[in-house]
Amino acid sequence: MTVMTHTMLKGSNVPVDAAAVRAVLRWTPGTGVPDVDASALLLGASGRVRSDEDFVFYNQPRHPSGLVRRLPKRSVADGLTDTVEADLGALDASVDQVVIAASSDGAAFEQVPDLRILLFDAAYADGEPLAVFDVRPETGEETAIICGELYRRGDGWKFRAVGQGYPTGLIGLATAFGISVDDSEASQGAQDPAGPGPLPAAVPPPPSVPPEIPAPAGTGPDAQATVQHQQPSYGYPPQAAHPAAVAGTHQPAYGYPQPAAPPAYGYPQPAAAAAHAPDPHFVLPPQGPQFVRA
């Protein structure tokens, strides 16, 4: 498919003739160049997020609907890229805009050369971009920039080149659109505006691992290896536990040597080894002629 790429100026817009798009941020890395992260905000008709879940960024890389998501960063011939993909045709009607932003980590965007946003039709992996916008910081002190926005127009969508910056980093950008941020995180971000942004307060923490419930004594796969039950003797005097069996109660199972079970049921027990020693005074009885060597 032949696509005409629109080279955009700040404030200009173009129609988007695609059901799903990839918004790719690209820049040139190097010594002293901060890392750049792409993010997206899903806005309602009021121009604010509907909830904190409408913020897609490095700590929350996928919207709960699955329709807006961050893709892994890539190293390409022209630099590094960070990408946001959006299924515009499937988004809920309450989503009026999808804002595509960039934030820097460690320094302002004055130190980021060749920053641009490229908009692709997601249906074509190797197609030409639909639009390209070179993002220029206005003051050089910005640590977050709205690069562009996708917005509804009638039954379709359009893309606008924005280039509006925030010196307060990702936290300042997020709170400007209604994201809830903890006070402690906001104060930390004010001290280090170029640092990583916070996790929205409404996003629940990952579920904790439930504590393991111990199995009752004498049950489970180790029961036969760790518990020795005394056998009945059916009227005979009960026997003392075999020493090996007593020692075996503390033996681990699963491949470790196990103690031999003591004999039971009142049968005679093996005599001590000393009882089988030869008697030095033993003499054979007289033998008949048939046993005398010729």
Coordinates of C-alpha atoms in Angstrom, one line a residue:
M1 CA 0.0 0.0 0.0
T2 CA 1.3 3.4 -1.0
V3 CA 1.1 6.0 1.9
M4 CA 1.8 9.7 1.7
T5 CA 3.7 10.8 4.8
H6 CA 2.6 14.1 6.3
T7 CA 5.5 16.1 7.7
M8 CA 3.7 18.2 10.3
L9 CA 4.2 21.5 11.9
K10 CA 3.3 22.3 15.5
G11 CA -0.5 22.8 15.8
S12 CA -1.3 21.1 12.5
N13 CA -3.6 18.1 12.1
V14 CA -4.3 15.3 9.7
P15 CA -7.0 12.7 9.4
V16 CA -6.1 9.2 10.5
D17 CA -7.3 6.5 8.0
A18 CA -6.5 3.5 10.1
A19 CA -8.4 1.4 12.7
A20 CA -5.3 0.9 14.8
V21 CA -2.1 3.0 15.0
R22 CA 1.4 2.9 16.4
A23 CA 2.8 6.1 17.8
V24 CA 6.6 5.8 17.8
L25 CA 8.9 8.1 19.7
R26 CA 12.4 8.2 18.3
W27 CA 15.6 9.9 19.4
T28 CA 19.4 9.7 19.1
P29 CA 21.1 8.3 22.2
G30 CA 24.6 9.3 23.4
T31 CA 26.7 10.5 26.3
G32 CA 24.7 12.7 28.6
V33 CA 21.4 11.9 26.8
P34 CA 18.7 10.9 29.2
D35 CA 16.4 7.9 28.7
V36 CA 13.0 8.7 27.2
D37 CA 9.8 7.0 28.0
A38 CA 6.5 7.1 26.0
S39 CA 3.2 7.3 27.8
A40 CA -0.5 7.7 26.8
L41 CA -3.5 9.2 28.6
L42 CA -7.1 8.3 27.6
L43 CA -9.3 11.4 28.1
G44 CA -13.0 11.8 28.2
A45 CA -15.0 14.7 26.8
S46 CA -14.0 16.8 29.8
G47 CA -10.3 16.7 28.7
R48 CA -9.4 14.6 31.8
V49 CA -8.9 10.9 32.5
R50 CA -12.0 8.9 33.6
S51 CA -9.9 7.1 36.2
D52 CA -6.3 6.5 37.1
E53 CA -6.4 3.3 34.9
D54 CA -6.5 5.7 31.9
F55 CA -2.8 6.4 32.3
V56 CA -0.6 4.0 30.3
F57 CA 3.1 4.3 31.2
Y58 CA 6.2 2.3 32.2
N59 CA 4.7 1.2 35.5
Q60 CA 1.3 0.4 33.9
P61 CA 2.1 -0.5 30.4
R62 CA -1.3 -1.8 29.4
H63 CA -4.8 -0.3 29.7
P64 CA -7.3 -2.7 31.3
S65 CA -9.2 -2.8 28.1
G66 CA -6.1 -4.0 26.3
L67 CA -6.7 -1.5 23.5
V68 CA -3.9 0.9 24.4
R69 CA -0.5 -0.5 25.3
R70 CA 3.3 0.2 25.4
L71 CA 5.5 -2.0 23.3
P72 CA 9.2 -2.8 24.2
K73 CA 11.8 -0.3 23.4
R74 CA 13.9 -1.0 20.3
S75 CA 17.3 0.0 18.9
V76 CA 17.0 0.9 15.2
A77 CA 19.4 2.3 12.7
D78 CA 18.2 5.9 13.4
G79 CA 18.3 5.7 17.2
L80 CA 16.1 4.4 20.0
T81 CA 12.4 4.0 19.9
D82 CA 9.6 3.7 22.4
T83 CA 6.1 2.9 21.1
V84 CA 2.4 3.2 22.1
E85 CA -0.1 1.2 20.1
A86 CA -3.8 2.1 20.2
D87 CA -6.9 0.3 18.6
L88 CA -8.8 3.4 17.9
G89 CA -11.8 1.7 16.2
A90 CA -12.4 -0.5 19.3
L91 CA -12.1 2.2 22.0
D92 CA -15.1 3.0 24.2
A93 CA -17.2 5.9 22.9
S94 CA -16.4 7.7 26.2
V95 CA -12.8 8.1 25.2
D96 CA -12.5 11.3 23.2
Q97 CA -8.7 11.7 23.0
V98 CA -5.5 9.7 23.3
V99 CA -2.6 11.9 24.3
I100 CA 0.9 10.6 23.4
A101 CA 3.6 12.0 25.7
A102 CA 7.3 11.6 26.4
S103 CA 9.2 12.0 29.7
S104 CA 12.9 12.2 30.2
D105 CA 14.9 10.5 33.1
G106 CA 17.9 12.3 34.5
A107 CA 18.0 15.5 32.4
A108 CA 15.7 17.9 30.5
F109 CA 14.7 17.5 26.8
E110 CA 17.3 20.1 25.9
Q111 CA 19.7 17.1 26.1
V112 CA 17.6 14.8 23.8
P113 CA 18.6 15.2 20.1
D114 CA 16.4 14.4 17.2
L115 CA 13.2 13.7 19.1
R116 CA 10.3 13.0 16.8
I117 CA 7.0 11.2 16.8
L118 CA 6.0 8.9 13.8
L119 CA 2.5 7.7 13.4
F120 CA 2.0 4.3 11.6
D121 CA -0.9 2.2 10.5
A122 CA -0.6 -0.8 12.9
A123 CA -2.0 -3.1 10.2
Y124 CA 1.3 -2.8 8.2
A125 CA 4.5 -3.8 10.1
D126 CA 6.9 -2.2 7.6
G127 CA 4.8 0.5 6.1
E128 CA 5.7 4.2 5.7
P129 CA 4.5 6.5 8.5
L130 CA 1.2 8.3 8.1
A131 CA 2.7 11.4 9.8
V132 CA 6.0 12.7 11.2
F133 CA 6.5 15.5 13.7
D134 CA 9.9 16.8 14.9
V135 CA 9.3 17.7 18.6
R136 CA 11.3 20.8 19.7
P137 CA 11.4 21.9 23.4
E138 CA 10.2 25.5 23.8
T139 CA 12.4 26.3 26.8
G140 CA 14.8 23.4 27.0
E141 CA 13.8 22.8 30.6
E142 CA 10.9 20.4 29.9
T143 CA 11.1 17.0 31.4
A144 CA 7.7 15.9 29.9
I145 CA 6.3 16.8 26.5
I146 CA 2.9 16.1 24.9
C147 CA 4.2 15.1 21.4
G148 CA 0.8 14.6 19.8
E149 CA -2.8 13.7 20.3
L150 CA -5.3 11.4 18.6
Y151 CA -8.9 12.8 18.9
R152 CA -12.3 12.0 17.5
R153 CA -13.7 14.1 14.7
G154 CA -17.2 12.9 13.6
D155 CA -17.0 9.2 12.9
G156 CA -13.3 9.1 12.5
W157 CA -10.0 10.2 14.2
K158 CA -7.4 12.9 13.6
F159 CA -3.9 13.4 14.7
R160 CA -2.6 16.8 16.0
A161 CA 1.1 17.8 16.4
V162 CA 1.3 19.4 19.9
G163 CA 4.8 19.8 21.4
Q164 CA 3.6 21.3 24.7
G165 CA 6.2 20.8 27.6
Y166 CA 6.1 20.5 31.4
P167 CA 9.1 21.3 33.6
T168 CA 7.6 19.1 36.4
G169 CA 8.1 15.8 34.6
L170 CA 5.7 12.9 34.4
I171 CA 4.1 13.8 37.7
G172 CA 3.2 17.3 36.5
L173 CA 1.8 15.9 33.3
A174 CA -0.2 13.2 35.0
T175 CA -1.8 15.5 37.6
A176 CA -2.7 18.1 34.9
F177 CA -5.0 15.5 33.4
G178 CA -6.6 14.3 36.6
I179 CA -4.3 11.4 37.7
S180 CA -4.2 11.0 41.5
V181 CA -0.7 11.1 42.9
D182 CA 0.3 10.4 46.5
D183 CA 1.5 13.5 48.4
S184 CA 4.8 11.7 49.2
E185 CA 5.4 10.8 45.6
A186 CA 4.5 14.3 44.4
S187 CA 6.9 16.0 46.8
Q188 CA 9.6 13.5 45.8
G189 CA 8.9 14.4 42.1
A190 CA 9.1 18.1 42.8
Q191 CA 12.6 17.6 44.3
D192 CA 13.7 15.4 41.3
P193 CA 11.4 16.4 38.4
A194 CA 13.4 14.3 35.9
G195 CA 13.1 11.1 37.9
P196 CA 10.7 8.3 37.1
G197 CA 7.0 9.0 37.6
P198 CA 4.9 7.5 40.3
L199 CA 2.3 4.7 40.2
P200 CA -1.2 6.2 40.2
A201 CA -2.7 6.0 43.7
A202 CA -5.8 4.1 42.5
V203 CA -3.8 1.3 40.9
P204 CA -4.0 -1.7 43.4
P205 CA -0.7 -3.3 44.4
P206 CA 0.1 -6.7 43.1
P207 CA -1.7 -9.5 45.0
S208 CA 0.4 -10.9 47.9
V209 CA 1.2 -14.6 48.0
P210 CA -1.2 -16.3 50.4
P211 CA 0.5 -17.9 53.4
E212 CA 1.1 -21.6 53.2
I213 CA -1.3 -23.5 55.5
P214 CA 0.6 -26.2 57.3
A215 CA -0.7 -29.7 56.8
P216 CA -2.0 -31.6 59.9
A217 CA 0.4 -33.9 61.5
G218 CA 0.5 -37.4 60.0
T219 CA -0.9 -36.3 56.6
G220 CA 0.7 -35.4 53.2
P221 CA 3.4 -37.1 51.2
D222 CA 5.9 -37.2 54.1
A223 CA 3.6 -38.8 56.6
Q224 CA 4.9 -42.4 56.2
A225 CA 8.5 -41.2 56.2
T226 CA 8.3 -39.0 59.3
V227 CA 5.8 -40.8 61.6
Q228 CA 6.3 -44.4 62.8
H229 CA 3.2 -46.0 64.2
Q230 CA 3.6 -48.7 66.9
Q231 CA 2.3 -52.1 65.6
P232 CA -0.2 -54.1 67.8
S233 CA 1.2 -57.3 69.4
Y234 CA -2.0 -59.2 69.9
G235 CA -1.6 -60.2 73.5
Y236 CA 2.2 -60.4 73.6
P237 CA 4.0 -58.0 75.8
P238 CA 4.5 -54.7 73.9
Q239 CA 7.9 -54.2 72.4
A240 CA 10.0 -51.2 72.9
A241 CA 10.5 -49.1 69.8
H242 CA 13.3 -50.2 67.6
P243 CA 16.3 -47.7 68.0
A244 CA 16.4 -47.3 64.2
A245 CA 12.7 -46.4 64.1
V246 CA 13.2 -43.8 66.9
A247 CA 16.1 -42.2 65.0
G248 CA 14.0 -42.4 61.8
T249 CA 11.3 -40.1 63.2
H250 CA 13.6 -37.2 62.4
Q251 CA 14.8 -38.5 59.0
P252 CA 13.8 -36.4 56.0
A253 CA 12.0 -38.3 53.2
Y254 CA 12.1 -38.2 49.4
G255 CA 15.2 -40.3 48.6
Y256 CA 16.9 -40.2 52.0
P257 CA 17.5 -43.6 53.6
Q258 CA 14.6 -44.7 55.7
P259 CA 14.9 -46.9 58.9
A260 CA 13.8 -50.5 58.6
A261 CA 10.5 -51.1 60.3
P262 CA 10.7 -53.2 63.5
P263 CA 9.3 -56.7 63.4
A264 CA 6.0 -57.0 65.2
Y265 CA 3.0 -59.3 65.9
G266 CA 4.7 -61.1 68.8
Y267 CA 7.0 -63.3 66.7
P268 CA 10.4 -64.2 68.2
Q269 CA 12.9 -61.5 67.7
P270 CA 16.3 -62.2 66.2
A271 CA 18.9 -63.1 68.8
A272 CA 21.8 -60.9 69.4
A273 CA 24.8 -61.3 67.2
A274 CA 26.9 -62.7 70.1
A275 CA 24.5 -65.7 70.4
H276 CA 25.7 -66.9 67.1
A277 CA 29.5 -66.8 67.9
P278 CA 31.2 -70.3 67.7
D279 CA 31.8 -72.2 71.1
P280 CA 35.5 -72.8 71.5
H281 CA 34.8 -75.9 73.6
F282 CA 32.5 -77.5 71.0
V283 CA 33.7 -81.1 69.9
L284 CA 32.1 -83.2 67.2
P285 CA 30.7 -86.5 68.5
P286 CA 32.4 -89.8 67.5
Q287 CA 31.9 -90.5 63.9
G288 CA 31.1 -93.8 62.3
P289 CA 33.4 -95.6 59.8
Q290 CA 31.6 -94.1 56.9
F291 CA 32.9 -90.6 57.9
V292 CA 36.6 -91.7 58.5
R293 CA 39.0 -90.6 55.8
A294 CA 40.7 -93.7 54.3

